mmCIF file of N, CA and C in Angstrom:
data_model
loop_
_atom_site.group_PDB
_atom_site.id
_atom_site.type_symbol
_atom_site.label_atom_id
_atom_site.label_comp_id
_atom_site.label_asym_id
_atom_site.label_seq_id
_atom_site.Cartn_x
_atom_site.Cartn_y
_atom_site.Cartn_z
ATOM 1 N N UNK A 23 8.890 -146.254 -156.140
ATOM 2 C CA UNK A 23 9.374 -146.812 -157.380
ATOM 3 C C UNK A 23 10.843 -147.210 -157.226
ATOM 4 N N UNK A 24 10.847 -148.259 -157.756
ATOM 5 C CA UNK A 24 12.781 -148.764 -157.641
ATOM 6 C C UNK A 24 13.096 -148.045 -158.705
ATOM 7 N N UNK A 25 14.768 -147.690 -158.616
ATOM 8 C CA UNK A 25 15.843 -147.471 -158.912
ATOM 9 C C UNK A 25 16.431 -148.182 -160.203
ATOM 10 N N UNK A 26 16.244 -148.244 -161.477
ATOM 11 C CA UNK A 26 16.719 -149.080 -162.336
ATOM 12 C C UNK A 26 18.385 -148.809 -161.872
ATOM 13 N N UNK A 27 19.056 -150.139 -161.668
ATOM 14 C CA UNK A 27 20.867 -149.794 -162.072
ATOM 15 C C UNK A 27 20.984 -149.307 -162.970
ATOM 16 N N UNK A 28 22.537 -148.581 -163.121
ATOM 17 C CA UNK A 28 22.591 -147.960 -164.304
ATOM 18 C C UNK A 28 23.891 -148.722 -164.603
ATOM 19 N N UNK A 29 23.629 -149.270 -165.954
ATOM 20 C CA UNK A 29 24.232 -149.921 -166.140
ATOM 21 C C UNK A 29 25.948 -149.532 -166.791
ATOM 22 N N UNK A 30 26.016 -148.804 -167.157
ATOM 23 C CA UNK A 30 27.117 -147.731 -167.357
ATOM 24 C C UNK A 30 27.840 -147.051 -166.303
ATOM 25 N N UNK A 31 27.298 -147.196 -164.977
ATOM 26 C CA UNK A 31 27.722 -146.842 -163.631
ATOM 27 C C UNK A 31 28.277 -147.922 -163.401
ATOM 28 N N UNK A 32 27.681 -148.890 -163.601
ATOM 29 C CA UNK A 32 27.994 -150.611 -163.183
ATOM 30 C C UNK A 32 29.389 -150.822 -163.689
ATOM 31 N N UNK A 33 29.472 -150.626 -165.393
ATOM 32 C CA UNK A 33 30.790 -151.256 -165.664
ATOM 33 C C UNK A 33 31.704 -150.269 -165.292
ATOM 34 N N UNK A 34 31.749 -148.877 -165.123
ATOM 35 C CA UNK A 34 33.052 -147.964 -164.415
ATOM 36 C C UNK A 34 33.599 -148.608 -163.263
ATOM 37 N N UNK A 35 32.288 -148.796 -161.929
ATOM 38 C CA UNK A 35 32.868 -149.783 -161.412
ATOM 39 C C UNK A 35 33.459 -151.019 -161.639
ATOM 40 N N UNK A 36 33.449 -151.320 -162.522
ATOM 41 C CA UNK A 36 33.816 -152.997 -162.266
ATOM 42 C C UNK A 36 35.337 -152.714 -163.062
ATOM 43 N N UNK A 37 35.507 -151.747 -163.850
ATOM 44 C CA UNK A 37 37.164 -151.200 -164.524
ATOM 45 C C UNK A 37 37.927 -150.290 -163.754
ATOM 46 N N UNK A 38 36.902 -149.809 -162.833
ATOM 47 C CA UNK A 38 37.904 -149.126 -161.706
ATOM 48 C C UNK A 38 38.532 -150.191 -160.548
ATOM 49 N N UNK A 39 37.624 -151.350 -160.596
ATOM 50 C CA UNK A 39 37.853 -152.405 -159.462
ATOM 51 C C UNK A 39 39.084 -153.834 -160.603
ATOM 52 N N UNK A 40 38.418 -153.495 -161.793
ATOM 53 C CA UNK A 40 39.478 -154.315 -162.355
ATOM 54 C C UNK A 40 41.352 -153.584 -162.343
ATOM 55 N N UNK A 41 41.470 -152.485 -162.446
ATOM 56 C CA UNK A 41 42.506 -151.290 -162.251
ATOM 57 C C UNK A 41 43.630 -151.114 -160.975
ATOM 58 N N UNK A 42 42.214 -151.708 -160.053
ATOM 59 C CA UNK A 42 42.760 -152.102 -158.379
ATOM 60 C C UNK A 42 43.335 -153.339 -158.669
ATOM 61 N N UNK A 43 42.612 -154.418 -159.432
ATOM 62 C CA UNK A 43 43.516 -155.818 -159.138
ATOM 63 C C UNK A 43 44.790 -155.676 -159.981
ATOM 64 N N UNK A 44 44.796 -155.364 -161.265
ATOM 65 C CA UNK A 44 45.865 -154.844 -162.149
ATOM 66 C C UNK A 44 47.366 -153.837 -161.184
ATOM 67 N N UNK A 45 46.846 -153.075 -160.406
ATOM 68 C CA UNK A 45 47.482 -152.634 -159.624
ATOM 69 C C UNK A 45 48.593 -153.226 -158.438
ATOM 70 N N UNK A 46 47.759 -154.171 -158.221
ATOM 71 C CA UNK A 46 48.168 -154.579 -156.505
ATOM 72 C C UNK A 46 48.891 -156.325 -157.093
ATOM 73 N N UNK A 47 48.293 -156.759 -158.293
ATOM 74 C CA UNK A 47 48.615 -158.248 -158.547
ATOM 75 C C UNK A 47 47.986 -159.451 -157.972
ATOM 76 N N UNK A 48 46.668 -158.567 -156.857
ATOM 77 C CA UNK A 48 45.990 -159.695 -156.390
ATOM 78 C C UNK A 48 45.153 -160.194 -157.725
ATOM 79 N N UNK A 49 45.431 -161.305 -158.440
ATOM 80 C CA UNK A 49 44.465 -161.385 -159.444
ATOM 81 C C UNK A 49 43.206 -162.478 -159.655
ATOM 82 N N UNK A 50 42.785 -162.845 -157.754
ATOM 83 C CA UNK A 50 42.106 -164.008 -157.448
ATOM 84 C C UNK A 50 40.769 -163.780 -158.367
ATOM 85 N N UNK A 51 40.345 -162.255 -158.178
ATOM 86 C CA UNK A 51 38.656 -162.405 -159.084
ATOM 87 C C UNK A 51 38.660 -161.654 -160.225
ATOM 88 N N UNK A 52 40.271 -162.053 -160.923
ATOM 89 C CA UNK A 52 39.940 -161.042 -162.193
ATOM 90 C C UNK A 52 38.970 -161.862 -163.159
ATOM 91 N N UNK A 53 38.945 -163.183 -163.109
ATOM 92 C CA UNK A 53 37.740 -163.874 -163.765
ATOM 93 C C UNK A 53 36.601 -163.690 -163.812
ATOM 94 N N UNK A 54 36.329 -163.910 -162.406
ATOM 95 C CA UNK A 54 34.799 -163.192 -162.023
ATOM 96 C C UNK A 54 34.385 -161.736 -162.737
ATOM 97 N N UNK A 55 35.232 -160.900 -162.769
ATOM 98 C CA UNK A 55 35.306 -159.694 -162.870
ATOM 99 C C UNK A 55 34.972 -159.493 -164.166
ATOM 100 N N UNK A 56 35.617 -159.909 -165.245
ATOM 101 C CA UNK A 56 36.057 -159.851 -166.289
ATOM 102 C C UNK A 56 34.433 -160.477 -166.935
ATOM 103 N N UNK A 57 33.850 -161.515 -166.125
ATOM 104 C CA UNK A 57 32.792 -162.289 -166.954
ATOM 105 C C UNK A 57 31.720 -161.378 -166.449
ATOM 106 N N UNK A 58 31.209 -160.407 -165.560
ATOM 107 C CA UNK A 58 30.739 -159.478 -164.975
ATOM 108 C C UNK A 58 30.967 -158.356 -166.132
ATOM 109 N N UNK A 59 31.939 -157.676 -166.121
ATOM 110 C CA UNK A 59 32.204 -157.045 -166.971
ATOM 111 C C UNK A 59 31.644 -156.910 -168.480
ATOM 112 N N UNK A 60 32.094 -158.228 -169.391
ATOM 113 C CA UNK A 60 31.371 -158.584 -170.260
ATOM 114 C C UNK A 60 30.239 -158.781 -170.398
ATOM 115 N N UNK A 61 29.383 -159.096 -169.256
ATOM 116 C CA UNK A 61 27.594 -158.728 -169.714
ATOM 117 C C UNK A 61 27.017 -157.852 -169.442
ATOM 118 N N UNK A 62 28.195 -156.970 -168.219
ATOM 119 C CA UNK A 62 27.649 -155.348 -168.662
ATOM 120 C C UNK A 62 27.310 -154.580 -169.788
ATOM 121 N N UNK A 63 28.779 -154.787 -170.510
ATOM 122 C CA UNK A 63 29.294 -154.354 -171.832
ATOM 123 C C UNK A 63 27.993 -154.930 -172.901
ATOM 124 N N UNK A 64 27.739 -156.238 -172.629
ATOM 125 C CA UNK A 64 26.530 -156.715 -173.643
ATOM 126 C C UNK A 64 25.380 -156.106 -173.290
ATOM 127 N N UNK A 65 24.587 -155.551 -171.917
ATOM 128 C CA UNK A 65 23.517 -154.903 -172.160
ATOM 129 C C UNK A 65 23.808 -153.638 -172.517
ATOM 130 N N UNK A 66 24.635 -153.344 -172.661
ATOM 131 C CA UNK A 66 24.712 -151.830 -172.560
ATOM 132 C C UNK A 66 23.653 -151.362 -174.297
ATOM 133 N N UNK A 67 23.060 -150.400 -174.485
ATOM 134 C CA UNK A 67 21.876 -150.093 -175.151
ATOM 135 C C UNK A 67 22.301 -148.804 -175.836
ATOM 136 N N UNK A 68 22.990 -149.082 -176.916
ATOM 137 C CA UNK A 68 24.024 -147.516 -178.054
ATOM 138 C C UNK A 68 23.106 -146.674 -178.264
ATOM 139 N N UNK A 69 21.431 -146.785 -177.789
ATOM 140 C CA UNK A 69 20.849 -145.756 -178.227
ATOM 141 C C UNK A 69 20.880 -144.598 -176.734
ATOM 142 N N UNK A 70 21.153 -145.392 -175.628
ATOM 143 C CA UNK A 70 20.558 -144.618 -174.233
ATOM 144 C C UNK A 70 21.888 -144.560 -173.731
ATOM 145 N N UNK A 71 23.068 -144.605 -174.310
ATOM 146 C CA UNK A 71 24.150 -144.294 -173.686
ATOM 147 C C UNK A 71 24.105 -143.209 -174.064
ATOM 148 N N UNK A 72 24.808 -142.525 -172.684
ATOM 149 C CA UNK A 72 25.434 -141.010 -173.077
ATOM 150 C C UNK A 72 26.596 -140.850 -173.437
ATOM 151 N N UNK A 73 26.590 -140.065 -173.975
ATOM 152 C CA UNK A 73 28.580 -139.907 -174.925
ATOM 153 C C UNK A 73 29.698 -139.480 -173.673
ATOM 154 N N UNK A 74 28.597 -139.095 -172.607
ATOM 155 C CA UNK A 74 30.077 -138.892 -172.040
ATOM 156 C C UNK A 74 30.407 -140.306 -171.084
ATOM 157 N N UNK A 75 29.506 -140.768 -170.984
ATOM 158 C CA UNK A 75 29.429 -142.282 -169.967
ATOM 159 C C UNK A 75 30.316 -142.853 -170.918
ATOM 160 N N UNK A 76 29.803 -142.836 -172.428
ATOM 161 C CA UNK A 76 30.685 -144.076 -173.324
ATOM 162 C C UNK A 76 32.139 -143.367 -173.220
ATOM 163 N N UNK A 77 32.664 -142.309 -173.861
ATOM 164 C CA UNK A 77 34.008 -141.807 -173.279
ATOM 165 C C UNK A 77 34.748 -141.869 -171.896
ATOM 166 N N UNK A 78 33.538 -141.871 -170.476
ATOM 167 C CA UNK A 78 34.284 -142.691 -170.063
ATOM 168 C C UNK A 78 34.936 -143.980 -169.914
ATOM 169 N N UNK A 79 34.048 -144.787 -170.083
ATOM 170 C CA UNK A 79 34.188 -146.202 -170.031
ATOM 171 C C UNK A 79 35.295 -146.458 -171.421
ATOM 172 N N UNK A 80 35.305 -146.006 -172.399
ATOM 173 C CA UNK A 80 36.556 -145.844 -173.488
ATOM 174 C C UNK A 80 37.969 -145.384 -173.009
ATOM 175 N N UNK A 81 38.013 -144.549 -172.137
ATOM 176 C CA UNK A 81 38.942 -143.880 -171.555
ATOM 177 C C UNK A 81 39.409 -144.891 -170.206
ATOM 178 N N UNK A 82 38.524 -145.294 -169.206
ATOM 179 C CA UNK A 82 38.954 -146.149 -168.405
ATOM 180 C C UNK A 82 39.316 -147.748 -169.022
ATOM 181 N N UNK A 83 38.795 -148.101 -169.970
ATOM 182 C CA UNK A 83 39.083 -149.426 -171.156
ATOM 183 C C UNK A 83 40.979 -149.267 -171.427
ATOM 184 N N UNK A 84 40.706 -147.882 -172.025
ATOM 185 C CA UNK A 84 42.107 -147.942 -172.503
ATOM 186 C C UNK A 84 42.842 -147.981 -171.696
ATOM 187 N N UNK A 85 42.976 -147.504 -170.439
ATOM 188 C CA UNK A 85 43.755 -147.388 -169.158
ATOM 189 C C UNK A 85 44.890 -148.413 -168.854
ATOM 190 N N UNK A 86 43.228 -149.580 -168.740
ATOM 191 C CA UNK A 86 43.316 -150.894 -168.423
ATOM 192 C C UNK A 86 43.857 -151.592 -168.943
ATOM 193 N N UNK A 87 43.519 -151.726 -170.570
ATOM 194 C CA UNK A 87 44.230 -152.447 -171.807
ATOM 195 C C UNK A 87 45.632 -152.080 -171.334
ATOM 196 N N UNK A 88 46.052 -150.954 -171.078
ATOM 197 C CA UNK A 88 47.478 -150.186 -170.984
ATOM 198 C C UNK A 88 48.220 -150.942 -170.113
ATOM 199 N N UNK A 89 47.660 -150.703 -168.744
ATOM 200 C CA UNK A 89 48.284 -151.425 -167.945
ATOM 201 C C UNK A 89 48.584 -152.932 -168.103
ATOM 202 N N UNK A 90 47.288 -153.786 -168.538
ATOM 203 C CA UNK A 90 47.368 -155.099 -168.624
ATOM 204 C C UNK A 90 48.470 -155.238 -169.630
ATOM 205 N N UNK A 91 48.920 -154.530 -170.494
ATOM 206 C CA UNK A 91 49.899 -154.865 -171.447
ATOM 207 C C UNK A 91 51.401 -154.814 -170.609
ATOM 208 N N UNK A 92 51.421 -154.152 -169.695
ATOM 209 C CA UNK A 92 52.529 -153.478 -169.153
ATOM 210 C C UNK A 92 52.850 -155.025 -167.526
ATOM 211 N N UNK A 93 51.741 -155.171 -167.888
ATOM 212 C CA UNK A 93 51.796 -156.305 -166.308
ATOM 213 C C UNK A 93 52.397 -157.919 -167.645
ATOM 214 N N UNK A 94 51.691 -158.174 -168.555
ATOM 215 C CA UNK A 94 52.053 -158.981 -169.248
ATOM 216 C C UNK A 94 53.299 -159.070 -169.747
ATOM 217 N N UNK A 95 53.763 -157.596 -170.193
ATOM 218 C CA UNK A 95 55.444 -157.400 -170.344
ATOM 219 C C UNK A 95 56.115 -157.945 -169.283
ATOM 220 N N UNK A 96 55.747 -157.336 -168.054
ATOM 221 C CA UNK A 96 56.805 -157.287 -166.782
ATOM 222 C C UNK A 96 56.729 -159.191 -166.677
ATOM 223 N N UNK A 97 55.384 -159.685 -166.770
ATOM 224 C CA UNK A 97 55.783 -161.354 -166.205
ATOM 225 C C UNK A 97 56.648 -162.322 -167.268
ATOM 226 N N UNK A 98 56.142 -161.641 -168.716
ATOM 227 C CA UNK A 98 57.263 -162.442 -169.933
ATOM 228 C C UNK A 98 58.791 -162.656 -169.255
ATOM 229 N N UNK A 99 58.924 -161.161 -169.055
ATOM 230 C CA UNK A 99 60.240 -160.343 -168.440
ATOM 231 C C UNK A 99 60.904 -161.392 -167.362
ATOM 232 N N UNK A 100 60.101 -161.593 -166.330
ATOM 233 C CA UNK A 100 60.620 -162.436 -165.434
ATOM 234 C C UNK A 100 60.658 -164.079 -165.429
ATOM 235 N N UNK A 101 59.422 -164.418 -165.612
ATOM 236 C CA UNK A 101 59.319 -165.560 -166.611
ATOM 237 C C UNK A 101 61.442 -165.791 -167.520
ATOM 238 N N UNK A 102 61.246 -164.846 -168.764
ATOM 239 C CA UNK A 102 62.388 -165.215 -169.200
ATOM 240 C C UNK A 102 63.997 -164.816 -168.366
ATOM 241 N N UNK A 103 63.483 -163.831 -167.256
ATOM 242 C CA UNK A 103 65.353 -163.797 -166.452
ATOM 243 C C UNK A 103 65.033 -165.328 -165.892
ATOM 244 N N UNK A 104 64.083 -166.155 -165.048
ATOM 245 C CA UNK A 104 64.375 -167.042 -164.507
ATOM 246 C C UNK A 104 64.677 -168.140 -165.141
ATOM 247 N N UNK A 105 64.020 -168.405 -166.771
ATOM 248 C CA UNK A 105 64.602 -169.451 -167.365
ATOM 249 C C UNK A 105 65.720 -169.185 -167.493
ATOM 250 N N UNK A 106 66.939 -168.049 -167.147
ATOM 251 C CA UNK A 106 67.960 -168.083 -167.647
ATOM 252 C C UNK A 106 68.932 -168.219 -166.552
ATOM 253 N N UNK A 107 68.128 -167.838 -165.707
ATOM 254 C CA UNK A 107 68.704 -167.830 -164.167
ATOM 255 C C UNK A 107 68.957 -169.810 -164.012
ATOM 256 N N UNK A 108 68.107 -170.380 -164.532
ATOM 257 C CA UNK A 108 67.936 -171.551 -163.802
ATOM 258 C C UNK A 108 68.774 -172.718 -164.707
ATOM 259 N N UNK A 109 69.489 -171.758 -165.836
ATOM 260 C CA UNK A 109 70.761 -172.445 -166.608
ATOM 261 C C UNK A 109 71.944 -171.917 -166.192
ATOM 262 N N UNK A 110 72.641 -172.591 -165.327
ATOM 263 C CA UNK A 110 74.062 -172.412 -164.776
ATOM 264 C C UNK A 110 75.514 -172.055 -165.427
ATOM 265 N N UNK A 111 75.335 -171.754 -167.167
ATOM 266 C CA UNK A 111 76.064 -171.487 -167.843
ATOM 267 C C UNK A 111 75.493 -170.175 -168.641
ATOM 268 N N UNK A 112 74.940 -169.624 -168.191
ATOM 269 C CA UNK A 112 74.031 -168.715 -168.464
ATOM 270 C C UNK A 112 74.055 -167.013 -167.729
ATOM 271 N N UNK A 113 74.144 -165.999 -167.922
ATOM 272 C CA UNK A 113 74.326 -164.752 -167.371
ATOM 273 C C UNK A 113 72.733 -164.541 -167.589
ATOM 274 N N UNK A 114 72.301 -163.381 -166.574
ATOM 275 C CA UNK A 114 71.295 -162.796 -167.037
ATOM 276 C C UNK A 114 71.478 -161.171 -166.569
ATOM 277 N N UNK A 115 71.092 -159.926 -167.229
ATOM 278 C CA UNK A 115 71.421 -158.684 -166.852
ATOM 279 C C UNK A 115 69.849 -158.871 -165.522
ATOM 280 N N UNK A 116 70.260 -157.560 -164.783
ATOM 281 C CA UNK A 116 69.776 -156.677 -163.552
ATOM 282 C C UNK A 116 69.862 -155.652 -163.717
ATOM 283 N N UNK A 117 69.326 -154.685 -162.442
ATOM 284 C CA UNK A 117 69.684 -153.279 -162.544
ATOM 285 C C UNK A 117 70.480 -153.184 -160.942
ATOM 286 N N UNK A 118 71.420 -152.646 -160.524
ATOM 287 C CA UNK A 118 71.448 -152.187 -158.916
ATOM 288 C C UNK A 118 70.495 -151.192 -158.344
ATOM 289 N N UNK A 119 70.681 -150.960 -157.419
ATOM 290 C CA UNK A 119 69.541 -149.878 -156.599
ATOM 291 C C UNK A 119 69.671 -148.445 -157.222
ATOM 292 N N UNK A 120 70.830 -148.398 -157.758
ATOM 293 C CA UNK A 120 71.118 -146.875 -158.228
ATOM 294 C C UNK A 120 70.667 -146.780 -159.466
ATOM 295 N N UNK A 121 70.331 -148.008 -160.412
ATOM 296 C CA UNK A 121 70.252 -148.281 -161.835
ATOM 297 C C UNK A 121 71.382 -148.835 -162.910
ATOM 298 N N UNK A 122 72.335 -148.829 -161.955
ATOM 299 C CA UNK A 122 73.105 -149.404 -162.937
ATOM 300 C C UNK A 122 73.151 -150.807 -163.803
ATOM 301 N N UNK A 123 73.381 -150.949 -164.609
ATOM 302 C CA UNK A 123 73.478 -152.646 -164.955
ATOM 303 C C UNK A 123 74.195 -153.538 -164.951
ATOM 304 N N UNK A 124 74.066 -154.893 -164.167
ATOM 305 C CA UNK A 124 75.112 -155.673 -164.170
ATOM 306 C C UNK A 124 74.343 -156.850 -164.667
ATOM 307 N N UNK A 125 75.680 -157.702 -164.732
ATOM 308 C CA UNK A 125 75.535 -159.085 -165.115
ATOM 309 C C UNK A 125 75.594 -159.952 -164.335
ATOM 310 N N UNK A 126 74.148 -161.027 -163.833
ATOM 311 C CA UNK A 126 74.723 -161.954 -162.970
ATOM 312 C C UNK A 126 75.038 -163.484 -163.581
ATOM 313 N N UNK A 127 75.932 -164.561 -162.817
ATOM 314 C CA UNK A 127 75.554 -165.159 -163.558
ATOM 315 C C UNK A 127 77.119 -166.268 -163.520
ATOM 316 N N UNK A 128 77.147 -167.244 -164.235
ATOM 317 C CA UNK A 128 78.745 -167.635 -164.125
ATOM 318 C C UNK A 128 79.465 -167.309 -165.462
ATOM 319 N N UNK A 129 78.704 -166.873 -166.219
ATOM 320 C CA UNK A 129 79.661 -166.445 -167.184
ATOM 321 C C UNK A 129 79.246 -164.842 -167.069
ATOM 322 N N UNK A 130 78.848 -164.092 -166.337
ATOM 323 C CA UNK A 130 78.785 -162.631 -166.311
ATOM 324 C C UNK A 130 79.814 -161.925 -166.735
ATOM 325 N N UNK A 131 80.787 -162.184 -166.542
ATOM 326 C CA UNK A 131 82.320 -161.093 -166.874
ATOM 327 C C UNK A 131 82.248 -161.733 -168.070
ATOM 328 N N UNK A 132 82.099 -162.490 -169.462
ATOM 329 C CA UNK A 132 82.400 -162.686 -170.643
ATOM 330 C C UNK A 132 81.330 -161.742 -171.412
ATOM 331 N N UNK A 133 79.951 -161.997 -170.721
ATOM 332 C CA UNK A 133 78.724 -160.759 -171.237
ATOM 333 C C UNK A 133 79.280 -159.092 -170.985
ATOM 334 N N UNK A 134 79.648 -159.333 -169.995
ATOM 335 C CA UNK A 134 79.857 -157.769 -169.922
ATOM 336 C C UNK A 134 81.458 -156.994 -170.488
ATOM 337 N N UNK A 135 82.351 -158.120 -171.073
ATOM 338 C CA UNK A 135 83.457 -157.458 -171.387
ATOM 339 C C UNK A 135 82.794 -156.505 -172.708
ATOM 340 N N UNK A 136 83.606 -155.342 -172.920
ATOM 341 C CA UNK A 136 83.744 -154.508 -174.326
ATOM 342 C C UNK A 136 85.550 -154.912 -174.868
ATOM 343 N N UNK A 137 85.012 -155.298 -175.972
ATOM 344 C CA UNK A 137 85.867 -155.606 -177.154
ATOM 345 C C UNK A 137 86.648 -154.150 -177.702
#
């Protein structure tokens, strides 16, 4: 007799493998992934799930949501230092290796004076 997939096994994988691309920034098959994902999520059957399968997959969801929010911050983030970078009258803050903050920039010393 075959093996039905389980389909609740299926999507852990595919949020533990979405977690890896979120991770690393390779984001060539987050499409694929993502449309995979979603017809997992659509067969999935609220009467034959188990509560702890659905808590996981809730728990690895949120993870993800988490991170993806945190990867979307960081590219706004850079996204907006380089539009500012790429105006020559323009400062933009950094951190140094130690954390400190500076200003780069051609008007940097007017941003960073204290009044």
């Amino acid at each position: 007799m075959w093996n039905k997939p389980n389909p609740s096994k299926q999507i852990v994988e595919c949020l533990e493998r979405e977690y890896e691309i979120l991770k690393t920034g390779k984001f060539d098959d987050i499409a694929a992934l993502s449309a995979k994902k979603e017809t997992l999520l659509r067969g999935l059957d609220p009467k034959t799930l188990k509560p702890s399968a659905a808590q996981t997959i809730g728990q690895l969801a949120n993870r993800n949501r988490s991170l993806m929010s945190e990867v979307m911050r960081a590219l706004k983030d850079v996204s907006a230092r380089i539009r500012s970078a790429e105006k020559p009258d323009r400062a933009f803050s950094s951190y140094t290796a130690v954390g400190s903050a500076v200003n780069i920039g051609a008007n940097a010393r007017a941003h960073s004076k204290k009044l």
